[in-house]
């Protein structure tokens, strides 16, 4: 059974939302001091969780049809988004090694897509 | 940074008295993360099983399904457990070693998908997974900077 394109798009969208959620979690975690009780009062963490829930809903809709062996590897695209957010919002350096990793992951996703038949 | 206490292998702080404890910590960290990959893969199988039970799903009914469809609920519980264990492993492990190991999950999921859902594997899919794992490993080497 071939995996429908819509399923792949849903999983890719889920990875996108999830990486935004992770960005908010990181931004929120940076402000974490003073103990666990502040965890629930942290606005950025709350936004991060909302994005994660949204991402999970899209992911579940995505894996409903098609092959998990095609759809799950697509989640690795979230590493790419994470690199982009890290560069834009956290001013992390973009190194040659990161570029190499990024290209390999994209190539891998391409191969998994080619294997979808 | 999360792994400031980890240091590097050649750090001068690695005196004879400190090294054994660190080596044990490192092995514990790696074992924990490998356990995480197993939990993560099992979670994926449960999530797929649960997703297939959704009938004419909407965004809202899918959200409710997290609580009403047992495999979906169990799958996300495993995911939460995995996340907590991973954070514990990161506490005294080196991100650059532990992070790439997580991508082993792709390998387990591919194998389990064939077993449970009769997915078809072919050379392109397998090559893709190997390349992704390599890519994550390459990224992970930089993760502590």
mmCIF file of C-alpha atoms in Angstrom:
data_model
loop_
_atom_site.group_PDB
_atom_site.id
_atom_site.type_symbol
_atom_site.label_atom_id
_atom_site.label_comp_id
_atom_site.label_asym_id
_atom_site.label_seq_id
_atom_site.Cartn_x
_atom_site.Cartn_y
_atom_site.Cartn_z
ATOM 1 C CA UNK A 1 0.000 0.000 0.000
ATOM 2 C CA UNK A 2 1.463 3.314 -1.101
ATOM 3 C CA UNK A 3 1.485 6.087 1.485
ATOM 4 C CA UNK A 4 -0.821 8.969 0.454
ATOM 5 C CA UNK A 5 0.808 12.353 -0.118
ATOM 6 C CA UNK A 6 -1.714 13.980 2.269
ATOM 7 C CA UNK A 7 -0.427 11.753 5.080
ATOM 8 C CA UNK A 8 3.136 12.859 4.382
ATOM 9 C CA UNK A 9 2.105 16.527 4.328
ATOM 10 C CA UNK A 10 0.311 16.096 7.678
ATOM 11 C CA UNK A 11 3.380 14.504 9.280
ATOM 12 C CA UNK A 12 5.655 17.213 7.868
ATOM 13 C CA UNK A 13 3.290 19.899 9.195
ATOM 14 C CA UNK A 14 3.313 18.118 12.566
ATOM 15 C CA UNK A 15 7.115 18.204 12.640
ATOM 16 C CA UNK A 16 6.991 21.933 11.873
ATOM 17 C CA UNK A 17 4.535 22.719 14.688
ATOM 18 C CA UNK A 18 6.438 20.428 17.053
ATOM 19 C CA UNK A 19 9.695 22.265 16.418
ATOM 20 C CA UNK A 20 8.004 25.608 17.169
ATOM 21 C CA UNK A 21 6.759 24.028 20.392
ATOM 22 C CA UNK A 22 10.293 22.894 21.228
ATOM 23 C CA UNK A 23 11.542 26.450 20.599
ATOM 24 C CA UNK A 24 9.029 27.850 23.092
ATOM 25 C CA UNK A 25 9.943 25.139 25.598
ATOM 26 C CA UNK A 26 13.590 26.122 25.284
ATOM 27 C CA UNK A 27 12.786 29.809 25.651
ATOM 28 C CA UNK A 28 10.600 29.009 28.663
ATOM 29 C CA UNK A 29 13.135 26.627 30.221
ATOM 30 C CA UNK A 30 15.782 29.360 30.096
ATOM 31 C CA UNK A 31 13.665 31.256 32.615
ATOM 32 C CA UNK A 32 13.224 28.247 34.883
ATOM 33 C CA UNK A 33 14.571 28.914 38.303
ATOM 34 C CA UNK A 34 12.953 28.924 41.678
ATOM 35 C CA UNK A 35 11.505 25.428 41.589
ATOM 36 C CA UNK A 36 8.852 23.292 40.019
ATOM 37 C CA UNK A 37 5.846 25.376 41.034
ATOM 38 C CA UNK A 38 6.901 28.079 38.566
ATOM 39 C CA UNK A 39 6.694 25.515 35.780
ATOM 40 C CA UNK A 40 2.937 26.006 35.579
ATOM 41 C CA UNK A 41 3.068 29.778 35.628
ATOM 42 C CA UNK A 42 5.447 30.030 32.724
ATOM 43 C CA UNK A 43 3.700 31.472 29.683
ATOM 44 C CA UNK A 44 6.264 30.360 27.106
ATOM 45 C CA UNK A 45 6.182 26.789 28.384
ATOM 46 C CA UNK A 46 2.384 26.834 28.126
ATOM 47 C CA UNK A 47 2.548 27.996 24.497
ATOM 48 C CA UNK A 48 5.137 25.287 23.823
ATOM 49 C CA UNK A 49 2.805 22.628 25.213
ATOM 50 C CA UNK A 50 -0.110 23.916 23.076
ATOM 51 C CA UNK A 51 2.058 23.628 19.949
ATOM 52 C CA UNK A 52 3.071 20.109 20.982
ATOM 53 C CA UNK A 53 -0.551 19.044 21.387
ATOM 54 C CA UNK A 54 -1.434 20.554 17.990
ATOM 55 C CA UNK A 55 1.543 18.811 16.449
ATOM 56 C CA UNK A 56 0.479 15.474 17.974
ATOM 57 C CA UNK A 57 -3.063 15.800 16.599
ATOM 58 C CA UNK A 58 -1.710 16.365 13.063
ATOM 59 C CA UNK A 59 0.764 13.520 13.517
ATOM 60 C CA UNK A 60 -1.941 11.044 14.526
ATOM 61 C CA UNK A 61 -4.088 12.102 11.541
ATOM 62 C CA UNK A 62 -0.974 11.663 9.382
ATOM 63 C CA UNK A 63 -0.137 8.118 10.452
ATOM 64 C CA UNK A 64 -3.763 6.927 10.213
ATOM 65 C CA UNK A 65 -3.187 5.939 6.588
ATOM 66 C CA UNK A 66 -0.036 4.719 4.900
ATOM 67 C CA UNK A 67 3.153 3.047 6.046
ATOM 68 C CA UNK A 68 4.805 4.008 9.313
ATOM 69 C CA UNK A 69 8.182 3.075 7.819
ATOM 70 C CA UNK A 70 7.726 5.981 5.388
ATOM 71 C CA UNK A 71 5.956 8.448 7.681
ATOM 72 C CA UNK A 72 8.033 8.152 10.856
ATOM 73 C CA UNK A 73 11.395 9.036 9.211
ATOM 74 C CA UNK A 74 9.785 12.276 7.964
ATOM 75 C CA UNK A 75 9.739 13.428 11.587
ATOM 76 C CA UNK A 76 13.505 13.911 11.271
ATOM 77 C CA UNK A 77 12.704 17.110 9.385
ATOM 78 C CA UNK A 78 12.104 18.646 12.818
ATOM 79 C CA UNK A 79 15.903 18.620 13.287
ATOM 80 C CA UNK A 80 16.134 20.953 10.297
ATOM 81 C CA UNK A 81 13.486 23.314 11.693
ATOM 82 C CA UNK A 82 15.266 23.253 15.047
ATOM 83 C CA UNK A 83 18.482 24.390 13.341
ATOM 84 C CA UNK A 84 16.622 27.217 11.625
ATOM 85 C CA UNK A 85 14.997 28.425 14.887
ATOM 86 C CA UNK A 86 18.291 28.064 16.743
ATOM 87 C CA UNK A 87 19.937 30.300 14.169
ATOM 88 C CA UNK A 88 17.182 32.928 14.016
ATOM 89 C CA UNK A 89 16.001 33.161 17.624
ATOM 90 C CA UNK A 90 18.821 31.802 19.766
ATOM 91 C CA UNK A 91 21.648 33.157 17.598
ATOM 92 C CA UNK A 92 23.434 29.827 17.574
ATOM 93 C CA UNK A 93 26.299 29.521 15.127
ATOM 94 C CA UNK A 94 25.601 27.760 11.852
ATOM 95 C CA UNK A 95 28.633 25.533 11.343
ATOM 96 C CA UNK A 96 29.788 23.451 8.399
ATOM 97 C CA UNK A 97 29.029 20.354 10.433
ATOM 98 C CA UNK A 98 25.435 21.465 10.934
ATOM 99 C CA UNK A 99 25.105 22.094 7.207
ATOM 100 C CA UNK A 100 26.456 18.594 6.509
ATOM 101 C CA UNK A 101 23.988 17.030 8.977
ATOM 102 C CA UNK A 102 21.143 19.029 7.478
ATOM 103 C CA UNK A 103 21.985 17.910 3.925
ATOM 104 C CA UNK A 104 22.270 14.268 5.018
ATOM 105 C CA UNK A 105 18.870 14.363 6.738
ATOM 106 C CA UNK A 106 17.230 15.944 3.681
ATOM 107 C CA UNK A 107 18.883 13.355 1.438
ATOM 108 C CA UNK A 108 17.678 10.595 3.751
ATOM 109 C CA UNK A 109 14.115 11.918 3.645
ATOM 110 C CA UNK A 110 14.337 12.020 -0.158
ATOM 111 C CA UNK A 111 15.431 8.363 -0.241
ATOM 112 C CA UNK A 112 12.636 7.309 2.129
ATOM 113 C CA UNK A 113 10.203 9.140 -0.163
ATOM 114 C CA UNK A 114 11.638 7.332 -3.184
ATOM 115 C CA UNK A 115 11.119 4.064 -1.319
ATOM 116 C CA UNK A 116 7.424 4.804 -0.970
ATOM 117 C CA UNK A 117 5.810 2.385 -3.356
ATOM 118 C CA UNK B 1 24.408 24.401 28.877
ATOM 119 C CA UNK B 2 22.996 21.098 30.003
ATOM 120 C CA UNK B 3 26.191 19.106 29.875
ATOM 121 C CA UNK B 4 28.722 21.457 31.385
ATOM 122 C CA UNK B 5 29.528 18.798 33.959
ATOM 123 C CA UNK B 6 30.226 16.265 31.210
ATOM 124 C CA UNK B 7 33.451 17.769 29.937
ATOM 125 C CA UNK B 8 35.446 16.179 27.184
ATOM 126 C CA UNK B 9 37.441 12.982 27.189
ATOM 127 C CA UNK B 10 40.765 14.795 27.189
ATOM 128 C CA UNK B 11 39.822 17.302 29.873
ATOM 129 C CA UNK B 12 42.608 17.787 32.434
ATOM 130 C CA UNK B 13 39.967 17.434 35.139
ATOM 131 C CA UNK B 14 39.770 13.719 34.320
ATOM 132 C CA UNK B 15 42.113 12.715 37.091
ATOM 133 C CA UNK B 16 42.386 9.043 38.020
ATOM 134 C CA UNK B 17 40.010 9.521 40.935
ATOM 135 C CA UNK B 18 37.205 11.081 38.889
ATOM 136 C CA UNK B 19 37.318 8.978 35.747
ATOM 137 C CA UNK B 20 35.729 5.733 37.018
ATOM 138 C CA UNK B 21 32.610 7.508 38.240
ATOM 139 C CA UNK B 22 32.327 9.342 34.948
ATOM 140 C CA UNK B 23 32.730 6.160 32.957
ATOM 141 C CA UNK B 24 29.913 4.580 34.956
ATOM 142 C CA UNK B 25 27.744 7.676 34.436
ATOM 143 C CA UNK B 26 28.413 7.579 30.727
ATOM 144 C CA UNK B 27 27.491 3.915 30.454
ATOM 145 C CA UNK B 28 24.354 4.516 32.511
ATOM 146 C CA UNK B 29 23.442 7.436 30.263
ATOM 147 C CA UNK B 30 23.897 5.368 27.113
ATOM 148 C CA UNK B 31 21.875 2.467 28.540
ATOM 149 C CA UNK B 32 19.073 4.871 29.494
ATOM 150 C CA UNK B 33 18.992 6.395 26.022
ATOM 151 C CA UNK B 34 18.907 2.987 24.339
ATOM 152 C CA UNK B 35 15.949 2.174 26.616
ATOM 153 C CA UNK B 36 14.416 5.455 25.415
ATOM 154 C CA UNK B 37 14.670 4.343 21.790
ATOM 155 C CA UNK B 38 12.884 1.079 22.613
ATOM 156 C CA UNK B 39 10.109 2.961 24.457
ATOM 157 C CA UNK B 40 9.859 5.490 21.631
ATOM 158 C CA UNK B 41 9.529 2.788 18.996
ATOM 159 C CA UNK B 42 6.912 0.892 21.009
ATOM 160 C CA UNK B 43 5.064 4.200 21.420
ATOM 161 C CA UNK B 44 5.040 4.742 17.654
ATOM 162 C CA UNK B 45 3.531 1.297 17.044
ATOM 163 C CA UNK B 46 0.812 2.013 19.625
ATOM 164 C CA UNK B 47 0.122 5.476 18.159
ATOM 165 C CA UNK B 48 -0.269 4.050 14.653
ATOM 166 C CA UNK B 49 -2.528 1.289 16.005
ATOM 167 C CA UNK B 50 -4.655 3.897 17.775
ATOM 168 C CA UNK B 51 -4.728 6.252 14.787
ATOM 169 C CA UNK B 52 -6.133 3.485 12.602
ATOM 170 C CA UNK B 53 -9.125 3.240 14.954
ATOM 171 C CA UNK B 54 -10.215 6.828 14.291
ATOM 172 C CA UNK B 55 -13.360 6.990 12.163
ATOM 173 C CA UNK B 56 -13.875 10.140 10.067
ATOM 174 C CA UNK B 57 -11.595 12.089 12.385
ATOM 175 C CA UNK B 58 -11.658 15.827 12.906
ATOM 176 C CA UNK B 59 -9.016 17.833 14.783
ATOM 177 C CA UNK B 60 -11.197 17.786 17.903
ATOM 178 C CA UNK B 61 -12.189 14.109 17.780
ATOM 179 C CA UNK B 62 -8.533 13.219 17.268
ATOM 180 C CA UNK B 63 -7.609 15.234 20.353
ATOM 181 C CA UNK B 64 -10.317 13.448 22.353
ATOM 182 C CA UNK B 65 -8.963 10.178 20.987
ATOM 183 C CA UNK B 66 -5.775 10.712 23.004
ATOM 184 C CA UNK B 67 -7.889 10.003 26.083
ATOM 185 C CA UNK B 68 -10.502 7.585 24.738
ATOM 186 C CA UNK B 69 -8.513 5.265 22.447
ATOM 187 C CA UNK B 70 -6.391 3.012 24.692
ATOM 188 C CA UNK B 71 -3.456 2.372 22.293
ATOM 189 C CA UNK B 72 -3.233 6.087 21.529
ATOM 190 C CA UNK B 73 -3.258 6.937 25.225
ATOM 191 C CA UNK B 74 -0.671 4.261 25.974
ATOM 192 C CA UNK B 75 1.480 5.390 23.054
ATOM 193 C CA UNK B 76 1.650 8.953 24.306
ATOM 194 C CA UNK B 77 2.251 7.775 27.884
ATOM 195 C CA UNK B 78 5.303 5.889 26.607
ATOM 196 C CA UNK B 79 6.344 9.018 24.739
ATOM 197 C CA UNK B 80 6.096 11.081 27.936
ATOM 198 C CA UNK B 81 8.027 8.440 29.895
ATOM 199 C CA UNK B 82 10.685 8.387 27.189
ATOM 200 C CA UNK B 83 11.028 12.170 27.340
ATOM 201 C CA UNK B 84 11.481 12.136 31.127
ATOM 202 C CA UNK B 85 14.092 9.353 30.932
ATOM 203 C CA UNK B 86 15.910 11.206 28.158
ATOM 204 C CA UNK B 87 16.112 14.361 30.292
ATOM 205 C CA UNK B 88 17.533 12.272 33.147
ATOM 206 C CA UNK B 89 20.103 10.748 30.792
ATOM 207 C CA UNK B 90 21.073 14.219 29.547
ATOM 208 C CA UNK B 91 21.686 15.408 33.090
ATOM 209 C CA UNK B 92 25.021 13.694 33.375
ATOM 210 C CA UNK B 93 25.661 12.491 29.875
ATOM 211 C CA UNK B 94 27.233 14.116 26.891
ATOM 212 C CA UNK B 95 24.659 15.369 24.442
ATOM 213 C CA UNK B 96 26.930 14.676 21.483
ATOM 214 C CA UNK B 97 27.009 10.955 22.333
ATOM 215 C CA UNK B 98 23.439 10.508 23.573
ATOM 216 C CA UNK B 99 21.598 12.530 20.948
ATOM 217 C CA UNK B 100 22.606 10.428 17.902
ATOM 218 C CA UNK B 101 21.685 7.223 19.755
ATOM 219 C CA UNK B 102 18.074 8.451 19.901
ATOM 220 C CA UNK B 103 17.915 8.241 16.107
ATOM 221 C CA UNK B 104 18.178 4.455 16.478
ATOM 222 C CA UNK B 105 14.417 4.749 16.978
ATOM 223 C CA UNK B 106 14.089 5.088 13.180
ATOM 224 C CA UNK B 107 15.670 1.677 12.765
ATOM 225 C CA UNK B 108 13.442 -0.026 15.358
ATOM 226 C CA UNK B 109 10.290 1.612 13.948
ATOM 227 C CA UNK B 110 11.099 0.417 10.424
ATOM 228 C CA UNK B 111 11.604 -3.152 11.665
ATOM 229 C CA UNK B 112 8.515 -3.153 13.872
ATOM 230 C CA UNK B 113 6.384 -1.665 11.055
ATOM 231 C CA UNK B 114 7.202 -4.667 8.899
ATOM 232 C CA UNK B 115 6.357 -7.000 11.797
ATOM 233 C CA UNK B 116 3.100 -5.377 12.924
ATOM 234 C CA UNK B 117 1.729 -3.620 9.844
ATOM 235 C CA UNK B 118 3.338 -5.611 7.028
ATOM 236 C CA UNK B 119 5.090 -2.534 5.650
ATOM 237 C CA UNK B 120 7.316 -3.242 2.694
ATOM 238 C CA UNK B 121 10.996 -2.433 3.009
ATOM 239 C CA UNK B 122 13.166 -1.734 0.000
ATOM 240 C CA UNK B 123 16.707 -0.547 -0.568
ATOM 241 C CA UNK B 124 15.676 3.110 -0.973
ATOM 242 C CA UNK B 125 13.831 3.197 2.360
ATOM 243 C CA UNK B 126 16.661 1.420 4.193
ATOM 244 C CA UNK B 127 19.277 3.698 2.641
ATOM 245 C CA UNK B 128 17.152 6.714 3.584
ATOM 246 C CA UNK B 129 16.967 5.620 7.227
ATOM 247 C CA UNK B 130 20.721 4.950 7.382
ATOM 248 C CA UNK B 131 21.430 8.395 5.865
ATOM 249 C CA UNK B 132 19.058 10.100 8.349
ATOM 250 C CA UNK B 133 20.715 8.338 11.307
ATOM 251 C CA UNK B 134 24.108 9.433 9.965
ATOM 252 C CA UNK B 135 22.856 13.002 9.546
ATOM 253 C CA UNK B 136 21.555 13.131 13.120
ATOM 254 C CA UNK B 137 24.878 11.759 14.379
ATOM 255 C CA UNK B 138 26.741 14.461 12.453
ATOM 256 C CA UNK B 139 24.441 17.143 13.915
ATOM 257 C CA UNK B 140 24.774 15.704 17.417
ATOM 258 C CA UNK B 141 28.551 16.136 17.358
ATOM 259 C CA UNK B 142 27.892 19.848 17.340
ATOM 260 C CA UNK B 143 25.053 19.851 19.824
ATOM 261 C CA UNK B 144 27.206 20.677 22.857
ATOM 262 C CA UNK B 145 28.562 23.886 21.356
#
